Coordinates of C-alpha atoms in Angstrom, one line a residue:
X1 CA -30.2 65.4 2.1
X2 CA -29.1 62.2 3.3
X3 CA -26.2 59.9 2.1
X4 CA -28.2 58.0 -0.1
X5 CA -30.4 60.9 -1.5
X6 CA -27.5 62.0 -2.7
X7 CA -26.5 58.9 -3.9
X8 CA -30.1 59.4 -6.1
X9 CA -29.6 62.4 -7.0
X10 CA -26.6 61.6 -9.6
X11 CA -28.3 59.8 -10.8
X12 CA -31.0 60.3 -13.4
X13 CA -33.2 58.3 -15.9
X14 CA -34.4 59.3 -19.5
X15 CA -37.6 60.4 -18.8
X16 CA -36.0 63.1 -15.9
X17 CA -33.9 64.9 -18.5
X18 CA -34.5 66.1 -22.1
X19 CA -31.1 65.2 -24.4
X20 CA -32.3 67.1 -27.3
X21 CA -33.6 70.8 -25.3
X22 CA -32.0 72.3 -22.0
X23 CA -28.4 72.6 -21.2
X24 CA -25.3 70.6 -22.3
X25 CA -23.8 69.2 -19.4
X26 CA -25.9 68.5 -16.9
X27 CA -27.4 65.5 -19.4
X28 CA -24.4 64.6 -20.6
X29 CA -23.1 64.3 -16.9
X30 CA -26.2 62.0 -16.0
X31 CA -26.0 60.0 -19.1
X32 CA -22.5 59.0 -18.2
X33 CA -22.0 58.7 -15.3
X34 CA -23.9 55.4 -15.1
X35 CA -21.9 54.2 -17.6
X36 CA -19.1 55.3 -15.6
X37 CA -20.0 52.6 -13.3
X38 CA -21.3 49.8 -15.7
X39 CA -18.0 49.9 -18.0
X40 CA -15.8 50.0 -13.8
X41 CA -18.0 46.7 -12.9
X42 CA -18.1 44.9 -16.0
X43 CA -13.7 46.1 -15.6
X44 CA -14.4 44.2 -12.5
X45 CA -14.3 41.0 -14.5
X46 CA -11.0 41.2 -15.3
X47 CA -9.6 42.5 -12.5
X48 CA -10.9 39.8 -10.5
X49 CA -9.6 37.1 -12.4
X50 CA -6.0 38.6 -12.7
X51 CA -5.8 39.1 -8.8
X52 CA -7.1 35.8 -7.9
X53 CA -4.9 34.0 -11.5
X54 CA -2.2 36.1 -10.0
X55 CA -1.9 34.7 -6.5
X56 CA -3.0 31.1 -8.6
X57 CA 0.7 31.1 -10.6
X58 CA 2.5 33.8 -13.0
X59 CA 1.8 31.2 -15.6
X60 CA -2.1 32.0 -15.4
X61 CA -1.7 35.2 -15.3
X62 CA 0.3 35.3 -18.7
X63 CA -2.6 33.3 -20.1
X64 CA -4.9 35.1 -19.8
X65 CA -2.4 37.9 -21.1
X66 CA -2.7 35.9 -23.9
X67 CA -7.1 35.2 -23.8
X68 CA -8.0 38.5 -23.1
X69 CA -6.9 40.1 -26.9
X70 CA -8.6 37.0 -28.4
X71 CA -12.0 37.7 -25.6
X72 CA -12.0 41.4 -27.0
X73 CA -11.6 40.2 -30.9
X74 CA -14.3 37.4 -31.1
X75 CA -16.6 40.5 -29.4
X76 CA -15.6 42.6 -32.1
X77 CA -16.4 41.0 -34.8
X78 CA -19.8 40.6 -33.7
X79 CA -19.8 44.6 -32.0
X80 CA -21.0 47.0 -34.9
X81 CA -24.7 45.0 -34.6
X82 CA -25.0 46.3 -31.5
X83 CA -23.3 49.2 -32.4
X84 CA -25.9 49.7 -35.3
X85 CA -29.0 49.3 -32.3
X86 CA -27.7 51.5 -30.3
X87 CA -27.8 54.0 -33.5
X88 CA -30.5 53.6 -34.7
X89 CA -32.4 53.2 -31.5
X90 CA -30.9 57.3 -30.7
X91 CA -31.7 58.7 -33.8
X92 CA -35.5 57.5 -33.8
X93 CA -35.7 58.4 -30.4
X94 CA -34.3 61.6 -31.0
X95 CA -36.7 62.1 -34.0
X96 CA -39.8 60.8 -31.7
X97 CA -40.5 57.8 -33.5
X98 CA -40.9 55.1 -30.6
X99 CA -42.6 51.8 -33.3
X100 CA -39.0 52.1 -35.4
X101 CA -36.6 52.1 -32.1
X102 CA -38.7 49.1 -31.1
X103 CA -38.6 47.4 -34.0
X104 CA -34.6 48.2 -34.9
X105 CA -33.5 46.9 -31.0
X106 CA -35.8 43.8 -31.6
X107 CA -33.9 42.9 -35.1
X108 CA -30.9 43.9 -33.0
X109 CA -31.4 41.1 -30.6
X110 CA -31.9 38.7 -33.3
X111 CA -28.7 39.3 -35.6
X112 CA -26.2 40.1 -32.8
X113 CA -27.3 35.6 -30.8
X114 CA -26.8 34.5 -34.6
X115 CA -24.1 36.3 -34.5
X116 CA -22.5 35.3 -31.0
X117 CA -23.4 31.3 -31.7
X118 CA -21.6 31.2 -35.2
X119 CA -19.0 33.3 -34.0
X120 CA -18.3 31.6 -30.1
X121 CA -18.2 27.9 -32.4
X122 CA -14.9 29.2 -34.9
X123 CA -13.8 30.5 -32.0
X124 CA -14.2 27.0 -30.3
X125 CA -12.2 25.9 -33.1
X126 CA -9.9 28.5 -33.7
X127 CA -8.7 29.0 -30.2
X128 CA -5.2 26.8 -29.7
X129 CA -4.2 27.7 -32.9
X130 CA -4.7 31.0 -32.6
X131 CA -2.7 30.9 -29.6
X132 CA 0.1 29.3 -30.7
X133 CA 0.4 31.4 -33.7
X134 CA 0.5 34.9 -31.7
X135 CA 3.6 33.2 -29.6
X136 CA 2.5 31.5 -25.8
X137 CA 5.3 29.3 -24.4
X138 CA 4.5 25.7 -24.0
X139 CA 4.2 27.0 -20.5
X140 CA 1.3 29.3 -21.4
X141 CA -0.5 27.9 -24.2
X142 CA -2.9 24.9 -22.7
X143 CA -4.0 26.9 -19.8
X144 CA -5.1 30.1 -22.2
X145 CA -7.1 27.2 -24.5
X146 CA -8.9 26.3 -21.7
X147 CA -9.6 29.4 -20.7
X148 CA -10.4 30.7 -24.6
X149 CA -12.9 27.3 -24.6
X150 CA -15.3 28.2 -22.2
X151 CA -15.6 31.9 -22.8
X152 CA -15.9 30.7 -26.8
X153 CA -18.6 28.4 -26.3
X154 CA -20.6 31.1 -23.4
X155 CA -19.8 33.8 -26.0
X156 CA -23.5 34.6 -26.8
X157 CA -23.9 35.5 -22.9
X158 CA -21.3 37.7 -23.2
X159 CA -22.2 39.8 -26.1
X160 CA -26.1 38.8 -25.5
X161 CA -25.4 41.1 -22.2
X162 CA -23.2 44.2 -24.6
X163 CA -26.2 44.2 -26.8
X164 CA -28.4 44.9 -23.7
X165 CA -26.3 47.7 -22.6
X166 CA -26.4 49.5 -25.6
X167 CA -29.4 49.2 -26.6
X168 CA -30.7 50.8 -23.8
X169 CA -27.6 53.6 -23.7
X170 CA -28.9 54.2 -27.2
X171 CA -33.4 55.1 -25.3
X172 CA -30.6 57.1 -23.3
X173 CA -31.9 54.4 -20.2
X174 CA -28.0 54.4 -18.7
X175 CA -29.5 53.1 -14.8
X176 CA -30.7 50.1 -16.1
X177 CA -27.7 47.9 -17.2
X178 CA -25.5 49.6 -14.5
X179 CA -27.9 47.8 -11.7
X180 CA -28.2 44.5 -13.8
X181 CA -24.1 45.0 -14.3
X182 CA -23.5 45.2 -10.3
X183 CA -25.3 42.2 -9.6
X184 CA -23.6 40.3 -11.8
X185 CA -19.8 41.3 -10.9
X186 CA -21.0 40.3 -7.0
X187 CA -22.1 36.3 -8.3
X188 CA -18.9 36.3 -10.2
X189 CA -16.3 37.8 -7.5
X190 CA -17.7 35.3 -4.9
X191 CA -18.1 32.1 -6.9
X192 CA -14.6 33.3 -8.5
X193 CA -12.3 31.9 -6.1
X194 CA -14.0 28.7 -5.3
X195 CA -13.7 27.5 -8.8
X196 CA -10.7 28.5 -9.3
X197 CA -8.8 26.8 -6.0
X198 CA -11.8 25.3 -4.9
X199 CA -11.0 23.9 -1.2
X200 CA -7.6 23.4 -1.3
X201 CA -4.9 26.0 -0.7
X202 CA -7.2 28.8 -1.2
X203 CA -5.7 32.4 -0.2
X204 CA -9.7 33.6 0.3
X205 CA -10.2 31.6 3.8
X206 CA -6.3 32.4 4.4
X207 CA -7.4 35.6 3.9
X208 CA -10.2 35.0 6.1
X209 CA -8.5 33.1 8.7
X210 CA -10.9 30.1 8.0
X211 CA -8.7 27.3 7.1
X212 CA -10.9 25.4 9.3
X213 CA -13.6 25.4 7.9
X214 CA -11.4 25.8 4.0
X215 CA -10.5 21.9 5.1
X216 CA -13.8 20.7 6.3
X217 CA -15.2 21.4 2.4
X218 CA -12.9 19.7 1.6
X219 CA -13.2 16.7 3.0
X220 CA -16.7 16.6 2.1
X221 CA -16.4 17.9 -1.9
X222 CA -12.8 16.7 -3.2
X223 CA -13.5 20.2 -5.0
X224 CA -9.5 21.0 -5.6
X225 CA -10.3 23.8 -8.4
X226 CA -10.9 24.5 -11.8
X227 CA -7.7 27.4 -12.0
X228 CA -7.6 28.8 -15.1
X229 CA -11.1 27.5 -16.7
X230 CA -13.0 28.3 -13.3
X231 CA -12.1 32.2 -13.4
X232 CA -13.9 30.8 -16.9
X233 CA -16.6 29.8 -15.7
X234 CA -17.4 32.1 -13.3
X235 CA -17.4 34.7 -16.1
X236 CA -19.6 33.0 -18.8
X237 CA -21.9 32.0 -15.7
X238 CA -23.0 35.5 -13.9
X239 CA -22.8 36.9 -17.7
X240 CA -25.5 34.2 -18.3
X241 CA -27.3 35.6 -15.4
X242 CA -27.4 38.8 -16.8
X243 CA -28.1 38.3 -19.4
X244 CA -31.6 36.4 -18.5
X245 CA -32.6 39.2 -15.9
X246 CA -31.7 42.3 -19.6
X247 CA -34.0 40.0 -21.7
X248 CA -36.3 40.3 -19.1
X249 CA -36.3 43.9 -19.1
X250 CA -36.6 44.7 -22.5
X251 CA -40.0 42.1 -23.2
X252 CA -41.3 44.1 -20.4
X253 CA -40.4 47.5 -21.4
X254 CA -41.5 49.6 -18.5
X255 CA -38.0 49.9 -19.1
X256 CA -35.7 51.7 -21.4
X257 CA -36.5 50.6 -25.1
X258 CA -39.2 47.2 -25.5
X259 CA -38.1 44.7 -27.1
X260 CA -41.4 41.7 -29.4
X261 CA -41.3 38.7 -29.6
X262 CA -43.0 38.7 -33.6
X263 CA -40.4 41.6 -34.0
X264 CA -37.2 38.9 -33.6
X265 CA -38.3 36.9 -36.9
X266 CA -35.5 37.4 -38.8
X267 CA -35.8 39.9 -41.8
X268 CA -33.4 39.9 -44.0
X269 CA -34.2 43.1 -45.6
X270 CA -33.4 45.2 -42.6
X271 CA -30.2 43.2 -42.6
X272 CA -28.4 45.3 -44.4
X273 CA -29.1 47.8 -42.4
X274 CA -27.6 46.8 -39.6
X275 CA -24.4 46.4 -41.3
X276 CA -24.0 49.4 -43.2
X277 CA -24.4 51.2 -39.9
X278 CA -22.7 47.9 -37.1
X279 CA -19.8 47.1 -40.1
X280 CA -17.9 49.8 -39.8
X281 CA -17.6 49.5 -36.3
X282 CA -16.7 45.6 -36.2
X283 CA -14.0 46.8 -38.1
X284 CA -13.0 49.9 -35.5
X285 CA -12.8 46.8 -32.6
X286 CA -11.6 44.6 -34.8
X287 CA -8.8 47.0 -35.2
X288 CA -8.3 47.5 -32.0
X289 CA -8.0 44.0 -31.3
X290 CA -5.7 42.7 -34.2
X291 CA -3.9 45.4 -32.2
X292 CA -4.0 43.7 -29.3
X293 CA -2.7 40.5 -30.5
X294 CA -0.1 42.5 -32.7
X295 CA 1.5 43.6 -29.6
X296 CA 0.7 40.6 -28.1
X297 CA 3.1 38.7 -30.8
X298 CA 5.7 41.2 -30.8
X299 CA 5.4 41.3 -26.5
X300 CA 5.8 37.1 -26.5
X301 CA 9.0 37.6 -28.3
X302 CA 10.0 38.6 -24.3
X303 CA 10.0 36.3 -21.4
X304 CA 6.9 35.6 -19.6
X305 CA 7.5 38.5 -16.8
X306 CA 7.2 40.9 -19.7
X307 CA 4.4 39.5 -20.7
X308 CA 2.2 39.1 -17.1
X309 CA 3.2 43.0 -17.0
X310 CA 1.9 44.2 -20.3
X311 CA -1.5 41.8 -19.0
X312 CA -1.3 43.9 -16.1
X313 CA -0.8 46.9 -17.4
X314 CA -3.6 46.8 -20.1
X315 CA -6.0 46.4 -17.6
X316 CA -4.9 49.0 -14.9
X317 CA -5.4 51.3 -18.6
X318 CA -8.4 49.4 -18.7
X319 CA -9.5 50.9 -15.2
X320 CA -8.3 54.5 -16.5
X321 CA -10.0 55.0 -19.6
X322 CA -13.4 53.7 -18.1
X323 CA -14.4 58.0 -18.3
X324 CA -13.8 58.0 -21.7
X325 CA -15.2 55.0 -22.7
X326 CA -18.0 55.7 -20.5
X327 CA -19.0 59.8 -22.2
X328 CA -17.7 58.5 -24.9
X329 CA -21.0 56.2 -25.4
X330 CA -22.9 59.1 -23.4
X331 CA -21.4 61.6 -26.2
X332 CA -22.6 58.5 -28.6
X333 CA -26.4 58.7 -27.9
X334 CA -26.4 62.5 -27.4
X335 CA -25.3 63.1 -31.4
X336 CA -27.5 59.6 -32.4
X337 CA -31.2 61.4 -30.9
X338 CA -30.0 65.1 -31.3
X339 CA -29.2 63.8 -35.6
X340 CA -33.0 62.8 -35.1
X341 CA -34.5 65.7 -34.2
X342 CA -32.2 67.6 -36.3
X343 CA -30.4 69.6 -34.0
X344 CA -26.8 69.7 -35.0
X345 CA -25.0 71.9 -33.1
X346 CA -26.0 70.6 -30.3
X347 CA -24.1 68.0 -30.5
X348 CA -21.1 69.8 -31.8
X349 CA -21.3 71.0 -28.6
X350 CA -21.5 68.4 -26.2
X351 CA -18.7 66.7 -27.8
X352 CA -16.7 69.7 -26.9
X353 CA -17.5 70.0 -23.9
X354 CA -17.0 66.0 -23.4
X355 CA -13.4 66.1 -25.3
X356 CA -12.2 69.4 -22.6
X357 CA -14.1 67.4 -19.4
X358 CA -12.0 64.3 -19.9
X359 CA -8.7 66.0 -21.3
X360 CA -8.4 67.2 -17.7
X361 CA -9.4 64.0 -16.2
X362 CA -7.8 62.0 -17.2
X363 CA -4.6 64.0 -17.4
X364 CA -4.7 64.4 -13.6
X365 CA -5.4 60.6 -13.5
X366 CA -2.2 60.1 -15.6
X367 CA 0.1 61.7 -13.2
X368 CA -1.5 59.8 -10.3
X369 CA -0.4 57.5 -11.6
X370 CA 2.5 58.5 -12.7
X371 CA 4.2 59.2 -8.5
X372 CA 2.2 55.3 -7.8
X373 CA 2.9 52.9 -10.3
X374 CA 4.7 50.2 -8.6
X375 CA 2.2 50.4 -5.7
X376 CA -0.5 49.9 -8.5
X377 CA 1.2 46.9 -10.3
X378 CA 2.3 45.5 -6.9
X379 CA -1.4 45.0 -5.9
X380 CA -1.5 42.1 -8.5
X381 CA 1.1 40.4 -8.5
X382 CA 4.3 38.7 -6.0
X383 CA 7.0 38.4 -8.3
X384 CA 9.5 41.7 -8.6
X385 CA 10.2 41.6 -11.4
X386 CA 7.4 42.4 -12.4
X387 CA 6.0 44.9 -10.6
X388 CA 9.5 46.6 -11.9
X389 CA 8.8 46.3 -15.9
X390 CA 4.8 46.8 -14.5
X391 CA 5.1 49.4 -13.3
X392 CA 7.7 51.5 -16.1
X393 CA 5.0 50.4 -19.4
X394 CA 2.6 52.6 -16.3
X395 CA 4.7 55.3 -16.3
X396 CA 5.8 56.0 -20.1
X397 CA 2.4 55.6 -21.3
X398 CA 0.8 57.6 -17.7
X399 CA 1.1 61.5 -19.0
X400 CA -0.7 60.7 -22.9
X401 CA -4.1 59.9 -20.7
X402 CA -5.5 63.1 -21.8
X403 CA -5.3 62.7 -25.2
X404 CA -7.3 59.8 -25.4
X405 CA -10.1 61.0 -23.8
X406 CA -10.4 63.8 -26.3
X407 CA -9.8 61.3 -29.3
X408 CA -12.7 58.8 -27.0
X409 CA -14.9 62.4 -27.6
X410 CA -15.0 62.8 -31.2
X411 CA -14.7 59.0 -32.4
X412 CA -18.1 58.2 -30.2
X413 CA -20.2 61.6 -31.8
X414 CA -18.5 60.1 -35.0
X415 CA -20.2 56.8 -34.5
X416 CA -23.6 58.5 -33.0
X417 CA -23.8 60.6 -35.6
X418 CA -24.1 56.7 -38.4
X419 CA -20.7 58.0 -39.6
X420 CA -19.0 54.4 -38.1
X421 CA -16.6 53.7 -41.0
X422 CA -14.6 57.7 -39.8
X423 CA -14.9 56.0 -36.4
X424 CA -13.8 53.4 -37.6
X425 CA -10.6 54.6 -40.0
X426 CA -9.4 56.7 -37.3
X427 CA -8.7 53.8 -35.2
X428 CA -7.2 52.3 -37.8
X429 CA -4.9 54.8 -38.1
X430 CA -3.2 55.3 -34.8
X431 CA -3.6 51.9 -33.2
X432 CA -2.7 50.0 -37.3
X433 CA -0.4 52.7 -38.9
X434 CA 1.2 54.8 -36.4
X435 CA 1.0 52.1 -32.7
X436 CA 2.1 49.0 -34.1
X437 CA 5.1 49.7 -37.1
X438 CA 6.8 51.8 -34.0
X439 CA 6.1 49.4 -31.3
X440 CA 7.4 46.3 -34.1
X441 CA 10.8 48.6 -34.2
X442 CA 12.0 50.2 -31.4
X443 CA 11.4 46.7 -29.5
X444 CA 14.2 45.5 -32.2
X445 CA 16.0 48.2 -30.5
X446 CA 16.1 49.1 -26.7
X447 CA 14.0 45.6 -26.0
X448 CA 9.5 46.4 -24.3
X449 CA 9.8 49.6 -24.0
X450 CA 9.8 50.7 -27.1
X451 CA 6.5 49.4 -26.9
X452 CA 5.9 50.9 -24.4
X453 CA 6.4 54.2 -26.2
X454 CA 4.2 53.4 -29.4
X455 CA 1.4 53.7 -26.6
X456 CA 2.1 57.8 -25.8
X457 CA 2.9 58.3 -29.2
X458 CA -0.1 57.0 -30.5
X459 CA -2.3 57.7 -28.1
X460 CA -1.2 61.9 -28.4
X461 CA -1.6 61.6 -32.3
X462 CA -4.9 59.9 -32.0
X463 CA -6.2 62.9 -30.7
X464 CA -4.7 64.9 -32.8
X465 CA -6.3 63.2 -36.0
X466 CA -10.0 63.1 -35.3
X467 CA -9.7 66.6 -33.8
X468 CA -9.1 67.5 -36.9
X469 CA -11.2 65.2 -39.2
X470 CA -14.2 66.7 -36.5
X471 CA -13.3 69.5 -37.5
X472 CA -14.0 69.3 -41.2
X473 CA -17.9 68.7 -40.4
X474 CA -19.1 66.0 -42.7
X475 CA -21.1 63.8 -39.8
X476 CA -23.4 66.6 -40.0
X477 CA -25.0 65.2 -43.4
X478 CA -26.0 61.9 -41.8
X479 CA -29.5 61.4 -40.6
X480 CA -30.3 57.7 -40.2
X481 CA -34.4 58.5 -39.7
X482 CA -34.7 59.4 -43.9
X483 CA -33.8 56.0 -44.9
X484 CA -36.7 54.8 -42.7
X485 CA -37.8 51.0 -43.8
X486 CA -41.5 50.6 -44.0
X487 CA -42.9 48.2 -41.1
X488 CA -46.2 47.0 -43.1
X489 CA -44.5 46.6 -46.2
X490 CA -42.1 43.8 -44.7
X491 CA -45.5 41.9 -43.0
X492 CA -45.5 43.9 -39.3
X493 CA -48.2 44.6 -37.3
X494 CA -48.6 47.1 -34.5
X495 CA -46.9 45.8 -31.9
X496 CA -48.4 45.1 -28.6
X497 CA -47.2 44.9 -25.2
X498 CA -48.5 41.5 -24.2
X499 CA -45.2 39.2 -26.6

């Protein structure tokens, strides 16, 4: 078997496996593996910005430490719609009700677009005040503001592509979003250094020993870069391209769930259903985002070096936790389809397997990070003080990575069963009731080390809470396909494929 054949064997579409029958491990693997890679590509956006802006200035690095939680907050406010769409598509697909799945996907796209536009406008006008309240220093505030203003105006493209990924995942197709994300990330990485540095003192040209070419381009264009604003423009442009490709795929319907233009007229009778399922998911996302922002409020009391180290640490975690997030999304889809097929026992077995595997994999990753924390931090900055602080942060949290895997697996199953309120409650307990208070009091007593300890303690507590709640079995009684909307009563004719 050649290399390409081995690579292809790792990825199988929904036409090659059944999530509702047969073995559990293989379909969960083939469903989750592309999500791991898709999320890795998505994280590459943040890592590319962190790397290049770390070369630009420490203030710019601190600025995106403030900006990233606000980006997460804006997306979280609207993410419930995409979660609702994904869960509905999964359960209808498991119940073999294709028409209902298509209608749910179409309505999700419409209301997600409306929500992202509203949130983007609000974010644009509120960003400077918000960042000021969060404690951004006078050196960092204008940089973070300019970055977030661009992101807010382009929120439609960022959120729209996230919806595309969610809907395709609900259907069981995780390969197509992976391919589209790859192209988008490559585009972002290519244009990032040019938009940040332009053609003056651009480290990319120095790395490639192309100083002469850089001087020629500077003389021809006079472009010296847009700094942190350039990083935001690169992200928005590449996401916009990805969204256009994603919409084209869904309208064609040759892969994954299909959407229809006629089904996208806003149906106010359908909206309450999306809200009922999606609002708790938004609360969960908001809880995570607010926790990040509240922790950043605490971090802001410390010097900019601590803020920059916090930003590096959280971005490293975003990479390490990719398997947990991906498998949780896979469990969400498997639970959704099996609930639609009236097979809750199979959903429970898949969740238990996912939790066990994630605990082992992430614990091993945590041990590795503990020993190589300093070289990891050194990748992102040339400031030795920031490296030392980030190393301490990573080591305090690393040995609790496995517990994040347990929590993610069980909350993913809750979402797939439509119990999004339960998943939200677990998140709020872990982040708002445990992590933030510990960070607040401990930081005052032992400095930034108290913040690092709050991460470790809350990770363990979140796993215990999620496991105990899941064992109660209350998630088993939520089949969303029993709550059908009559498409004929809604004025909808059967959709055609020539939209």
